[in-house]
XYZ file of C-alpha atoms in Angstrom:
206
model
C 93.491 103.793 117.538
C 91.277 102.684 114.689
C 90.773 105.264 111.963
C 87.923 105.159 109.490
C 88.748 103.475 106.202
C 85.654 104.860 104.476
C 86.623 107.710 102.164
C 90.305 106.991 102.771
C 93.148 106.924 100.280
C 92.450 103.186 99.835
C 88.885 103.746 98.703
C 89.887 106.660 96.479
C 92.625 104.750 94.667
C 90.621 101.553 94.190
C 87.592 103.434 92.873
C 89.811 105.054 90.232
C 90.221 101.626 88.620
C 86.491 101.561 87.887
C 86.288 105.135 86.624
C 88.742 104.890 83.749
C 87.264 102.199 81.496
C 89.401 99.538 83.169
C 92.578 101.523 82.604
C 95.132 99.503 80.669
C 92.503 96.990 79.537
C 91.839 99.363 76.658
C 95.233 98.519 75.187
C 95.870 94.976 76.454
C 96.892 92.734 73.533
C 95.180 89.370 73.179
C 98.496 87.600 72.656
C 101.157 89.511 74.621
C 103.967 87.275 73.355
C 103.091 88.252 69.762
C 102.768 91.974 70.382
C 104.332 94.060 67.645
C 103.895 97.725 68.491
C 103.575 97.580 72.276
C 105.812 94.617 72.976
C 109.468 94.425 73.879
C 112.275 94.122 71.386
C 112.126 90.336 71.755
C 108.409 90.203 71.023
C 107.575 89.491 74.654
C 106.153 91.836 77.256
C 105.243 95.466 76.529
C 108.391 97.557 76.908
C 106.600 99.946 79.278
C 105.186 97.263 81.580
C 107.360 98.537 84.435
C 105.398 101.799 84.254
C 101.937 100.246 84.493
C 100.130 101.078 87.710
C 98.987 98.057 89.713
C 95.272 97.518 89.349
C 92.666 95.957 87.092
C 94.538 96.620 83.863
C 97.763 95.018 85.032
C 95.900 92.079 86.599
C 93.960 91.430 83.387
C 97.131 91.544 81.338
C 99.133 89.224 83.581
C 96.604 86.400 83.324
C 97.190 86.350 79.540
C 100.967 86.001 79.761
C 102.587 82.716 78.735
C 105.810 82.872 80.748
C 107.201 79.878 78.859
C 107.496 82.042 75.743
C 109.343 84.891 77.463
C 113.039 85.682 77.496
C 114.936 85.588 80.782
C 114.874 89.394 80.978
C 111.126 89.505 80.420
C 110.569 86.853 83.100
C 112.308 89.125 85.623
C 110.096 91.991 84.447
C 107.086 89.720 84.931
C 108.153 88.943 88.502
C 108.418 92.651 89.277
C 105.053 93.441 87.709
C 103.294 90.662 89.598
C 105.013 91.720 92.822
C 103.654 95.261 92.389
C 100.170 93.863 91.887
C 100.466 91.627 94.954
C 101.534 94.604 97.086
C 98.574 96.572 95.739
C 96.133 93.791 96.617
C 97.762 93.195 99.983
C 97.278 96.852 100.885
C 93.608 96.411 100.081
C 93.421 93.260 102.182
C 94.787 95.025 105.257
C 92.430 97.942 104.679
C 89.622 95.357 104.686
C 90.913 93.845 107.933
C 91.117 97.257 109.562
C 87.561 97.943 108.444
C 86.343 94.774 110.204
C 87.874 96.044 113.448
C 86.317 99.438 112.784
C 82.882 97.863 112.315
C 83.210 95.994 115.602
C 84.205 99.228 117.350
C 81.109 100.918 115.935
C 78.960 98.039 117.159
C 80.499 97.720 120.635
C 81.700 101.289 121.108
C 81.110 101.215 124.848
C 83.024 97.948 125.269
C 86.495 98.053 123.608
C 87.383 94.563 124.821
C 84.270 93.078 123.246
C 84.987 94.965 120.031
C 88.526 93.567 119.878
C 87.343 90.065 120.741
C 84.642 90.176 118.069
C 87.075 91.418 115.422
C 89.501 88.637 116.320
C 86.792 85.989 116.126
C 85.580 87.269 112.749
C 89.083 87.275 111.270
C 89.876 83.841 112.703
C 86.807 82.420 111.018
C 87.358 84.261 107.732
C 91.033 83.361 107.279
C 91.268 80.242 109.479
C 93.855 81.782 111.772
C 94.877 81.108 115.331
C 93.819 83.688 117.861
C 97.351 85.065 118.117
C 97.730 85.300 114.344
C 94.396 87.104 114.028
C 95.395 89.608 116.719
C 98.720 90.238 114.972
C 97.051 90.773 111.601
C 94.506 93.183 113.058
C 97.214 95.139 114.853
C 99.302 95.375 111.698
C 96.290 96.482 109.651
C 95.459 99.198 112.177
C 99.054 100.401 112.151
C 99.010 100.701 108.370
C 95.697 102.528 108.199
C 96.073 104.683 111.296
C 99.669 105.065 112.456
C 101.654 104.847 109.211
C 99.393 105.758 106.280
C 102.425 106.590 104.099
C 103.416 102.917 104.185
C 99.884 101.938 103.157
C 99.990 104.363 100.236
C 103.367 103.016 99.070
C 102.042 99.450 99.273
C 98.921 100.361 97.345
C 101.096 101.880 94.613
C 103.192 98.724 94.471
C 106.377 100.422 95.654
C 106.627 98.662 99.037
C 105.951 94.971 99.566
C 104.565 93.284 102.661
C 107.988 92.277 103.981
C 109.280 95.856 103.904
C 106.004 97.186 105.298
C 106.345 94.895 108.309
C 109.894 96.134 108.886
C 108.696 99.743 108.847
C 105.893 98.975 111.293
C 107.953 96.792 113.634
C 111.069 98.970 113.739
C 109.089 102.099 114.624
C 106.820 100.490 117.204
C 108.690 102.121 120.121
C 108.296 105.628 118.667
C 105.451 108.070 119.007
C 103.127 108.334 116.016
C 104.681 111.613 114.853
C 108.212 110.251 115.242
C 107.334 107.062 113.376
C 105.871 109.047 110.490
C 108.989 111.207 110.283
C 111.166 108.108 110.077
C 108.980 106.571 107.365
C 109.006 109.769 105.311
C 112.788 109.964 105.573
C 113.187 106.322 104.587
C 110.813 106.611 101.627
C 112.396 109.799 100.298
C 116.050 108.772 100.473
C 118.202 106.832 98.015
C 117.900 103.021 97.968
C 119.369 101.218 100.968
C 118.170 98.227 103.012
C 115.037 99.445 104.791
C 115.810 97.800 108.127
C 119.218 99.526 108.221
C 117.739 102.938 107.462
C 114.875 102.614 109.922
C 117.070 101.348 112.755
C 119.611 104.120 112.243
C 117.007 106.893 112.108
C 114.922 105.538 115.004
C 117.993 105.435 117.251
C 118.261 109.217 117.231
C 114.633 109.900 118.192
């Protein structure tokens, strides 16, 4: 089932970036490696970078970073920050993909097969994918937006990456929508543990 992306949590969270004067851009230093007040003890990255929300501010800051001037610790922090941003952007990408399928459904509402075929063709052309790859990407996008919105929200916030999102989607595929959401909520709310292990264990009892 394809749910509307318009007015969704995706739109709400992305719009917030444009409503707050570019967020962290207000305090982004020109030379991050020379930061005095906001930098780390080694004069590298801001000490609170791990708290920055993924979005325009973080993206603008990361393009100014000279990783060659960072300590080993700060380079790990940089990896984590960029990973959060990638997850954030990836969530937006799959919301976009789901919206393409939604548009085709609106256009060919009385012909579901034509709608699916049109969405596949559009995505194949846009991303240069094989037919099978395009179908897989559309299905995954629809699962994120419609079946498991909690996973989409966690990705958008940079707390779940694409690899873990795919595990959550794939390992709950045999469950009903309500069961799958219960498993995801339990996995997200519990202490750290390999996601595949947690999902498989919980899904076995449903």
